[in-house]
Tab-separated table of C-alpha atoms in Angstrom:
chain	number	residue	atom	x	y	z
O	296	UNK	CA	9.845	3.015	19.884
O	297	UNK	CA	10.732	6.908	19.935
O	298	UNK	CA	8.124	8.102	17.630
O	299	UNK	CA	5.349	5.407	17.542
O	300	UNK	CA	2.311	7.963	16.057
O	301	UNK	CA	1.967	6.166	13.427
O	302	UNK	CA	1.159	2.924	15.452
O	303	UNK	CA	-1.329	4.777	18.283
O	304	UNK	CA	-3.526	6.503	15.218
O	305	UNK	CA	-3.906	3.492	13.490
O	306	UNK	CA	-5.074	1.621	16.716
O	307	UNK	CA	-7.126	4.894	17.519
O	308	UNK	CA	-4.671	5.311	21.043
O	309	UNK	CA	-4.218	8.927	21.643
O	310	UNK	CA	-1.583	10.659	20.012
O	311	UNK	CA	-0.061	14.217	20.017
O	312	UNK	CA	-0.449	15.174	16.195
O	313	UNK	CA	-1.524	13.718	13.464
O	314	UNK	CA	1.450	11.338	11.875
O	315	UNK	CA	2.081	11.255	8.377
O	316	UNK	CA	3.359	9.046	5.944
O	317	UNK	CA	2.875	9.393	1.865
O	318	UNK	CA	2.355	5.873	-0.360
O	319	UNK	CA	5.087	5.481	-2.996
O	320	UNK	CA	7.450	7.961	-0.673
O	321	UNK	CA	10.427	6.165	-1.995
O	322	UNK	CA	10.476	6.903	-5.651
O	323	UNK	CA	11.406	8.848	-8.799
O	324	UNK	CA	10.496	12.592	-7.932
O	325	UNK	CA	13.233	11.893	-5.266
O	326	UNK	CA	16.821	12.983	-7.168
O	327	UNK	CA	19.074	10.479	-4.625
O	328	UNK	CA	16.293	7.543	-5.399
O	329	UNK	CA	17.399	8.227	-8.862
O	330	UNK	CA	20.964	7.982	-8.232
O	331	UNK	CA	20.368	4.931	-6.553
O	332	UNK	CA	18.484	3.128	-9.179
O	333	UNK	CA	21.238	3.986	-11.711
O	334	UNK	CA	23.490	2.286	-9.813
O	335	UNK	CA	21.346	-0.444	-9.212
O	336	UNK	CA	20.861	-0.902	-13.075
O	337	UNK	CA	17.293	-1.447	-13.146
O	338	UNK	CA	14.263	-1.047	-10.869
O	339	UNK	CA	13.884	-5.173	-9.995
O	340	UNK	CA	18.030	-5.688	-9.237
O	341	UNK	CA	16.834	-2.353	-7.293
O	342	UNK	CA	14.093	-4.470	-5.568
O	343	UNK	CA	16.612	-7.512	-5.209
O	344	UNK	CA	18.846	-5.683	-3.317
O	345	UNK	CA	18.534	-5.881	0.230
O	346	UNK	CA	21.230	-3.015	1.098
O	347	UNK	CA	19.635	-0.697	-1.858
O	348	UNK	CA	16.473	-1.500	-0.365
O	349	UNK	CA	17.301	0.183	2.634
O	350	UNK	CA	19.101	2.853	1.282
O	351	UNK	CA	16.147	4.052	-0.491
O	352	UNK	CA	13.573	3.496	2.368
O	353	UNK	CA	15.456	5.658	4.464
O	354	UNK	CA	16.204	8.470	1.906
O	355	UNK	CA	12.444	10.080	2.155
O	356	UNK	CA	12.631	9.794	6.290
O	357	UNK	CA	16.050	11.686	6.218
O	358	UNK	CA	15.202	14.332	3.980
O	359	UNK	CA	11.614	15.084	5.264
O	360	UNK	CA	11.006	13.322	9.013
O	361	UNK	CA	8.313	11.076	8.033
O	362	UNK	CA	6.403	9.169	10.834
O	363	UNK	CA	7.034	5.783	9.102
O	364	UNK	CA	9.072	3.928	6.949
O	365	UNK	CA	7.607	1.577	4.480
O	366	UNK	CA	9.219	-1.116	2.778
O	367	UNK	CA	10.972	-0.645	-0.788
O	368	UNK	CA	9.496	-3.482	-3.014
O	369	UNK	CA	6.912	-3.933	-5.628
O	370	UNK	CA	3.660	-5.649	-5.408
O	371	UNK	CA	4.791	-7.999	-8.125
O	372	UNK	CA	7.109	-9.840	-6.442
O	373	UNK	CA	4.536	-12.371	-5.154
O	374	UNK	CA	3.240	-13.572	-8.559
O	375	UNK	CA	6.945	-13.588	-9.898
O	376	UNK	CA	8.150	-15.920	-7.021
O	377	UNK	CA	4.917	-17.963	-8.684
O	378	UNK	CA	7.519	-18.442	-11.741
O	379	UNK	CA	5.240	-15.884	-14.444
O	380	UNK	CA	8.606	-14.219	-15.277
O	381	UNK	CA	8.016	-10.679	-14.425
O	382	UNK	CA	10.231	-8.120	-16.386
O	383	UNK	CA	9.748	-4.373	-16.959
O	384	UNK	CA	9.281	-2.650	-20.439
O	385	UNK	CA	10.781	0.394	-20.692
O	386	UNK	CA	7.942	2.793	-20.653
O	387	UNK	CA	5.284	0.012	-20.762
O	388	UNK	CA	5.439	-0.943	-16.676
O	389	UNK	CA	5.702	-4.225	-15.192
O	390	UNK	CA	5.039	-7.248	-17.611
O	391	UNK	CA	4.639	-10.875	-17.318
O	392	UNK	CA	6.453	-13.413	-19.491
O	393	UNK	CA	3.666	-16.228	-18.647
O	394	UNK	CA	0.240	-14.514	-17.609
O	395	UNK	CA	-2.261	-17.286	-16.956
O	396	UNK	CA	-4.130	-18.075	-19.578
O	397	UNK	CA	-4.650	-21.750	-19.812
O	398	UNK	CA	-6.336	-23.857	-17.442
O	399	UNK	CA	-3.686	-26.159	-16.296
O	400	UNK	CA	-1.294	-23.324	-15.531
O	401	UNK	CA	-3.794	-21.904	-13.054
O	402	UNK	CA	-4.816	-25.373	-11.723
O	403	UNK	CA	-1.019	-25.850	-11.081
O	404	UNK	CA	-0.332	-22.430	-9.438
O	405	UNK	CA	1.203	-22.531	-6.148
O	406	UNK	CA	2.106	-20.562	-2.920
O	407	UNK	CA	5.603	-19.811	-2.930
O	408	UNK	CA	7.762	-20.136	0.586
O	409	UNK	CA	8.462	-16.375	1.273
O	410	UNK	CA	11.495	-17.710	3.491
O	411	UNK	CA	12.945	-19.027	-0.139
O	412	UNK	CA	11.373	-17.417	-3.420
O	413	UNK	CA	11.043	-14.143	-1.493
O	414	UNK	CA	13.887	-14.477	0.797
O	415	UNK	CA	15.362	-11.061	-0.230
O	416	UNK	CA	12.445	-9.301	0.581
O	417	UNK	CA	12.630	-10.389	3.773
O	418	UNK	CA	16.134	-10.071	4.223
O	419	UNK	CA	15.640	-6.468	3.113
O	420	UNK	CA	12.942	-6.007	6.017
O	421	UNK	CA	15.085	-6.931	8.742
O	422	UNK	CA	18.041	-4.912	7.636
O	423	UNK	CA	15.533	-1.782	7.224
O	424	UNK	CA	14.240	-2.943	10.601
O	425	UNK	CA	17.593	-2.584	11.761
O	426	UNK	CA	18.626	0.726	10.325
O	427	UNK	CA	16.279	2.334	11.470
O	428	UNK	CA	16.789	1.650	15.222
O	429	UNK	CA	13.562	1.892	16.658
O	430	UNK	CA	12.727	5.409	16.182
O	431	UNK	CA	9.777	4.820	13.616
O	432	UNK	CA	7.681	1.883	12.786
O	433	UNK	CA	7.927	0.076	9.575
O	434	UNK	CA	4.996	-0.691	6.806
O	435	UNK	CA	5.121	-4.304	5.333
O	436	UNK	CA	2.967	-4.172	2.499
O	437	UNK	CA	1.638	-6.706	-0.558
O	438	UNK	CA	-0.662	-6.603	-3.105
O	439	UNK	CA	-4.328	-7.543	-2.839
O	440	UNK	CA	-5.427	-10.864	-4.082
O	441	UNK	CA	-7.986	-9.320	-6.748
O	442	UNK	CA	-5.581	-6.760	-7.706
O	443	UNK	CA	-2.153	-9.354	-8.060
O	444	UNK	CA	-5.142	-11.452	-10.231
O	445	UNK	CA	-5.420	-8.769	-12.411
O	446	UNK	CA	-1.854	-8.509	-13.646
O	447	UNK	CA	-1.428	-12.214	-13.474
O	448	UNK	CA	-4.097	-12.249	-16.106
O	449	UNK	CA	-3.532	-9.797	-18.497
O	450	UNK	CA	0.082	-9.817	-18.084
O	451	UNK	CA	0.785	-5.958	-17.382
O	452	UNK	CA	-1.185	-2.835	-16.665
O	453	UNK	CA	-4.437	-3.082	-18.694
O	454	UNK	CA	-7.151	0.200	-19.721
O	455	UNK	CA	-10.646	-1.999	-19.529
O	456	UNK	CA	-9.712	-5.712	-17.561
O	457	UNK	CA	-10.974	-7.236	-20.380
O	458	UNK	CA	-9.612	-10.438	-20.231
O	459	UNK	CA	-9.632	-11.048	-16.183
O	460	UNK	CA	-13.103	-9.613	-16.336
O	461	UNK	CA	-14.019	-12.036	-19.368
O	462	UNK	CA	-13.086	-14.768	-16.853
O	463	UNK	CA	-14.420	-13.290	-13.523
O	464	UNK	CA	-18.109	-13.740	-15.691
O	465	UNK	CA	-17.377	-17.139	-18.006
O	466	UNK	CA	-15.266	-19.036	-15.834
O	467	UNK	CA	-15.636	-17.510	-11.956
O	468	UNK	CA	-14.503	-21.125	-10.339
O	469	UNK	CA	-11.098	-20.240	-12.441
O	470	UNK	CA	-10.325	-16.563	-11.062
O	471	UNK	CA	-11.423	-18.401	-7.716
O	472	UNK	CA	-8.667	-20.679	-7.658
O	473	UNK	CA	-6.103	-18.144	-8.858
O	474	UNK	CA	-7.398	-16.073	-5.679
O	475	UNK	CA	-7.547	-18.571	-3.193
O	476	UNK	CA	-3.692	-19.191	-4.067
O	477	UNK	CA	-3.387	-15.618	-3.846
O	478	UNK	CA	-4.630	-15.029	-0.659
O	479	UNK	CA	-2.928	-18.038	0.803
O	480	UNK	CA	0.636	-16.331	-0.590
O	481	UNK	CA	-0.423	-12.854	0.339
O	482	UNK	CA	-1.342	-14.095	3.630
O	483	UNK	CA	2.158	-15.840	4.325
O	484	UNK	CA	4.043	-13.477	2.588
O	485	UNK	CA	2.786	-11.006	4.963
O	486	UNK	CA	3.276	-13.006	8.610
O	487	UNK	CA	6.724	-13.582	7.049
O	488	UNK	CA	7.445	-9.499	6.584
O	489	UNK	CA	5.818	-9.577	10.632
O	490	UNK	CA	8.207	-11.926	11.599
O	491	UNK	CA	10.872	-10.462	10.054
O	492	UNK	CA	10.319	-7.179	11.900
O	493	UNK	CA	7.005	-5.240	9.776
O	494	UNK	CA	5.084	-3.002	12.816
O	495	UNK	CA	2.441	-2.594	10.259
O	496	UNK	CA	1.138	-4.268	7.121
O	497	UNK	CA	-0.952	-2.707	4.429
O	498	UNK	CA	-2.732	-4.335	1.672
O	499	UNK	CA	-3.617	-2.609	-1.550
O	500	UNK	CA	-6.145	-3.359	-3.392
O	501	UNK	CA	-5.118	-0.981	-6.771
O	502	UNK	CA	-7.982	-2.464	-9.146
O	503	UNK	CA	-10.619	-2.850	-6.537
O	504	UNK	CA	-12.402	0.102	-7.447
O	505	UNK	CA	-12.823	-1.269	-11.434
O	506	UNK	CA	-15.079	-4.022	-10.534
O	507	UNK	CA	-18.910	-3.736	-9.895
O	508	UNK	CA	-20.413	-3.825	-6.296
O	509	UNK	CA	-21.510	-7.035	-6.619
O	510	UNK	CA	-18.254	-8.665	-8.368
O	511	UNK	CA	-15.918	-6.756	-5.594
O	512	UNK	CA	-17.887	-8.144	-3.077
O	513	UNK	CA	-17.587	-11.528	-4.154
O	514	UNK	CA	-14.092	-10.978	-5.740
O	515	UNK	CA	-11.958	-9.088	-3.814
O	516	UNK	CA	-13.445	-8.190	-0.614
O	517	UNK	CA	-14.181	-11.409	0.692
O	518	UNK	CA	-10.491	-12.016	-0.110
O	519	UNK	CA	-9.520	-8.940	1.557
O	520	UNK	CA	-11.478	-10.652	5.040
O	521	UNK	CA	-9.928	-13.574	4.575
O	522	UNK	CA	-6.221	-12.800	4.662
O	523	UNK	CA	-7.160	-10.339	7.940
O	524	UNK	CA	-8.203	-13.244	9.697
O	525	UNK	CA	-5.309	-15.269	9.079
O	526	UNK	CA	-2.625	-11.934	10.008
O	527	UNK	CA	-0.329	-12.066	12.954
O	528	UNK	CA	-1.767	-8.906	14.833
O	529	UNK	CA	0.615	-8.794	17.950
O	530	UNK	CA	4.087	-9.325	17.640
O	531	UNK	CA	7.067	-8.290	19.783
O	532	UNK	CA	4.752	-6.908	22.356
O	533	UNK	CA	2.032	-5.023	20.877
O	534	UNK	CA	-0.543	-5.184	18.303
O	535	UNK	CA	0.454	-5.113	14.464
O	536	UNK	CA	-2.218	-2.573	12.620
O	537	UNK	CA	-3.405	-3.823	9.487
O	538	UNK	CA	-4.181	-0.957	7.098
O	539	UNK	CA	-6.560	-1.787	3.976
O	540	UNK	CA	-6.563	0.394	1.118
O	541	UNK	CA	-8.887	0.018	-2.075
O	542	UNK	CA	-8.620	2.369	-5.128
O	543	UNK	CA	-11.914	3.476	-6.050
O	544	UNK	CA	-13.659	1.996	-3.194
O	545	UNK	CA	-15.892	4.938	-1.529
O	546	UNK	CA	-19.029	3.753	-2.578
O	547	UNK	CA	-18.107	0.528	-0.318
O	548	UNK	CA	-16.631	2.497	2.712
O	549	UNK	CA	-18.612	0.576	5.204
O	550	UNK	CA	-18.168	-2.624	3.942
O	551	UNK	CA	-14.603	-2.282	3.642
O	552	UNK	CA	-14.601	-1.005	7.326
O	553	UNK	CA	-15.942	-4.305	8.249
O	554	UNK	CA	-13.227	-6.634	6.542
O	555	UNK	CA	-11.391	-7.189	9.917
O	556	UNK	CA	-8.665	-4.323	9.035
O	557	UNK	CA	-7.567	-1.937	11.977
O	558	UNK	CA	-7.653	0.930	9.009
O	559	UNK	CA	-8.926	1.807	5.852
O	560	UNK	CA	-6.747	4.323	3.213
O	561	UNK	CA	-9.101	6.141	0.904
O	562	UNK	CA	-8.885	7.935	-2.561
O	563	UNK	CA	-9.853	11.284	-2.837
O	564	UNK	CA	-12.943	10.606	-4.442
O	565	UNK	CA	-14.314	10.891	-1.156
O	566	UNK	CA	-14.578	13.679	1.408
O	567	UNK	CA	-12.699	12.527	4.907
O	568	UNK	CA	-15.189	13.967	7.507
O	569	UNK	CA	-18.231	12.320	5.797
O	570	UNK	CA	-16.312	8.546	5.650
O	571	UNK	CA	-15.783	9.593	9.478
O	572	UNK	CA	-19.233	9.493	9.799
O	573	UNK	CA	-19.893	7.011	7.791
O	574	UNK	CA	-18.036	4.280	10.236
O	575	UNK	CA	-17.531	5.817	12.904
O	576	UNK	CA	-15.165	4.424	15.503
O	577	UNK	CA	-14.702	1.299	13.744
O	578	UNK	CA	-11.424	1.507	11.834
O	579	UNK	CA	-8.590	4.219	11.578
O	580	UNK	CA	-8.859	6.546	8.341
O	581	UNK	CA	-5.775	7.097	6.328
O	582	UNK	CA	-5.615	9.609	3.338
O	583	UNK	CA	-6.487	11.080	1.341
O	584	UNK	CA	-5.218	14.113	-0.747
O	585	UNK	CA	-4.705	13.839	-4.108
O	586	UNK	CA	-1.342	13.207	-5.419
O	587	UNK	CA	-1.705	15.766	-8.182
O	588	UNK	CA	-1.903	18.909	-5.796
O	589	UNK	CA	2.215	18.538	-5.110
O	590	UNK	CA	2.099	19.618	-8.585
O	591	UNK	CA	0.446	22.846	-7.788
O	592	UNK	CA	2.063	25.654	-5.593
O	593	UNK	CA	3.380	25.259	-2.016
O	594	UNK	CA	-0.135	27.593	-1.183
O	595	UNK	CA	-2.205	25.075	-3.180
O	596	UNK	CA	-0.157	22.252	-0.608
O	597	UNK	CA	-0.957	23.806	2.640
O	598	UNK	CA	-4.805	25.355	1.977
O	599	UNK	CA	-5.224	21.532	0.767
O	600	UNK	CA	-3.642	19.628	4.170
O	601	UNK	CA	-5.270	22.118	6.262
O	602	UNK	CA	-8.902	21.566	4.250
O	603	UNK	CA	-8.436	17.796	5.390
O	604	UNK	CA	-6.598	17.908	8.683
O	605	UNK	CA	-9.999	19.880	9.226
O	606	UNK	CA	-12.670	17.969	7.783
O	607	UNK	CA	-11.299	14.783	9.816
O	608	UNK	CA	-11.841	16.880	12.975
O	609	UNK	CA	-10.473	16.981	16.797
O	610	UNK	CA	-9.598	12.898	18.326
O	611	UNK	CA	-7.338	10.477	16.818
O	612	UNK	CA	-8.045	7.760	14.357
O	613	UNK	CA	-6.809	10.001	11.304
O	614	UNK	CA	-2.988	9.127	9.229
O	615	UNK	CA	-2.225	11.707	7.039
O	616	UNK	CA	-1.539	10.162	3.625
O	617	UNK	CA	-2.198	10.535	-0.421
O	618	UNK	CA	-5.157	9.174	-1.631
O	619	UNK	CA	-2.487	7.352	-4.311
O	620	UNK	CA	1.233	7.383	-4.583
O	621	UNK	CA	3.239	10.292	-5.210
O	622	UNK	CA	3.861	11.600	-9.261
O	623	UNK	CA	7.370	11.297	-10.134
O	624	UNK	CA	7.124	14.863	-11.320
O	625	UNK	CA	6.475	16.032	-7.558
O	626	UNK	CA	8.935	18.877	-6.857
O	627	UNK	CA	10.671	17.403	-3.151
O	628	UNK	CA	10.490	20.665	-1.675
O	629	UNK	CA	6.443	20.367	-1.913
O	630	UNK	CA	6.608	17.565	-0.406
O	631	UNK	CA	8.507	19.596	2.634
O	632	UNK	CA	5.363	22.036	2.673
O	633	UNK	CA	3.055	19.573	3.347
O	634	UNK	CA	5.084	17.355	6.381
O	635	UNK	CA	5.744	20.453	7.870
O	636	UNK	CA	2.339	22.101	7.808
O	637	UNK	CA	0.983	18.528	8.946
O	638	UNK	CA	3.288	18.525	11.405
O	639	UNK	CA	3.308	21.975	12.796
O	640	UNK	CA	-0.465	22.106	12.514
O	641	UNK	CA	-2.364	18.951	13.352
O	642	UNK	CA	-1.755	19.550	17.034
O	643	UNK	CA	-4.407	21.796	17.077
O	644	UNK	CA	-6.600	18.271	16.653
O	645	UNK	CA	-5.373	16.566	19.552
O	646	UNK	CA	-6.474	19.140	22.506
O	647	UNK	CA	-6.100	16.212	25.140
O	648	UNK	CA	-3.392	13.992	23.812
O	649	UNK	CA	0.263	14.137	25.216
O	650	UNK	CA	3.135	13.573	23.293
């Protein structure tokens, strides 16, 4: 692979400069992703698309020279292969026509075949794969059990969790099953994306950070370690880094650290350097500014990536990222400032690397 930086951080290998990649790089605040979802003619025939697909994934690596691609699809695409009708409301988000609600529907939930129900996503993966010809890796990604639970319950985006949270306490062995299924999907869903060409999967885990210590632990987390041990970590040659990342999550850095993942992504709730220290050479660290400074001034951009790139420190281990995805207000050309100044001066971190 020409530029495999991406790969070497996240397995701590030496690298030349710090890579960077930015969650939701695809999307709205991009004017030619707009023109392409026109034409599309909604965001899931978008997502159903295999040659829009790639089109799209490509569009942020051509206009800024990103370090990675990462696959255009939605985390909702594994639950809707599960037949609960997903649909988007115009200004509401994603909605489902079934959420699970009753008992029988959840004991009759199943794992879909991601070679049939999710066959486009797939197909969409190896064409990316293929476009992009082996000059930067590729990011397979899926939801997080806990956090796929959540929508699957409430049937959309929710402000409190009441009702998954109302069954977490009154009826655990119920959200139990629905994760179990989960993590049996997410876990096949994401071997398939391997398979199908993925250098690197990532897991979020959105709605992690609502739950209590004890319920995430129990909830999500163990969920989280259980779909890491069932990855495929090597494929074509060398080892396939699995990046966790869990909104909200800093007060469980070290546990998260421990779930079997080769990296962790973090919010910006908390300070890089001191989650360096708090696990040490155990995992990769990918983040974390917050999304809202591309709002500010190109100055605000580069005091901001230069305030991490330094807190993180000299040796490898660190992915530049967000700490969330990017606003669809984001002006593209501050986007620009920070690559470049991430680019241009992360090399200064790396005294003994080689390119």
């Amino acid at each position: 692979m020409k530029n495999d930086r991406l790969l070497r951080a996240l397995l701590r290998e030496p690298v030349d400069r710090t890579p960077i990649w930015l969650m939701r790089q695809a999307g709205r605040y991009l004017p030619e992703y707009r023109q392409t979802r026109a034409r599309a003619g909604s965001f899931l025939d978008l997502c159903r698309n295999p040659a829009l697909c790639v089109e799209v994934t490509l569009q942020p690596i051509a206009r800024f020279g990103l370090d990675a691609a990462i696959l255009f699809s939605d985390i909702l695409t594994v639950p809707d292969a599960m037949g609960l009708g997903l649909y988007f409301a115009e200004g509401e988000g994603p909605k489902f026509e079934r959420p699970l609600r009753e008992e029988w529907e959840i004991r009759n939930l199943a794992v879909p075949d991601p070679e049939v129900e999710l066959r486009y996503v797939l197909d969409a993966v190896r064409e990316i794969k293929a476009a992009l010809a082996n000059e930067i890796p590729l990011i397979g990604f899926s939801g997080s059990p806990w956090t796929l639970a959540c929508y699957m319950v409430e049937g959309g985006a929710s402000s409190d969790y009441h009702t998954i949270k109302k069954m977490l306490y009154a009826r655990p062995e119920l959200l139990h099953r629905i994760l179990v299924v989960n993590a049996e999907a997410v876990t096949q869903y994401l071997n398939a994306q391997i398979a199908a060409g993925a250098d690197a999967v990532m897991l979020f885990d959105s709605w992690g950070g609502v739950l209590s210590e004890r319920a995430f632990a129990e909830f999500s987390l163990a969920y989280l370690e259980r779909i890491c041990a069932g990855l495929t970590r090597t494929a074509r040659g060398r080892r396939v880094p699995v990046i966790v990342f869990v909104k909200g999550g800093g007060l469980w850095l070290e546990r998260i650290a421990a779930c079997g993942a080769d990296a962790v992504g973090l919010d910006w709730t908390i300070e890089i350097g001191r989650a360096r220290q708090l696990v040490g050479d155990r995992v990769a660290l990918q983040g974390n500014m917050d999304p809202a400074v591309l709002l500010a001034t190109p100055e605000a951009v580069r005091r901001e990536a230069r305030a991490i790139l330094a807190a993180y420190g000299e040796g490898t281990g660190h992915v530049f990222n967000l700490g969330h995805g990017i606003s669809q207000h984001t002006p593209p050309e501050h986007v620009a400032v920070l690559v470049e100044t991430v680019q241009q001066e992360s090399a200064q971190y790396h005294p003994t690397a080689s390119p």
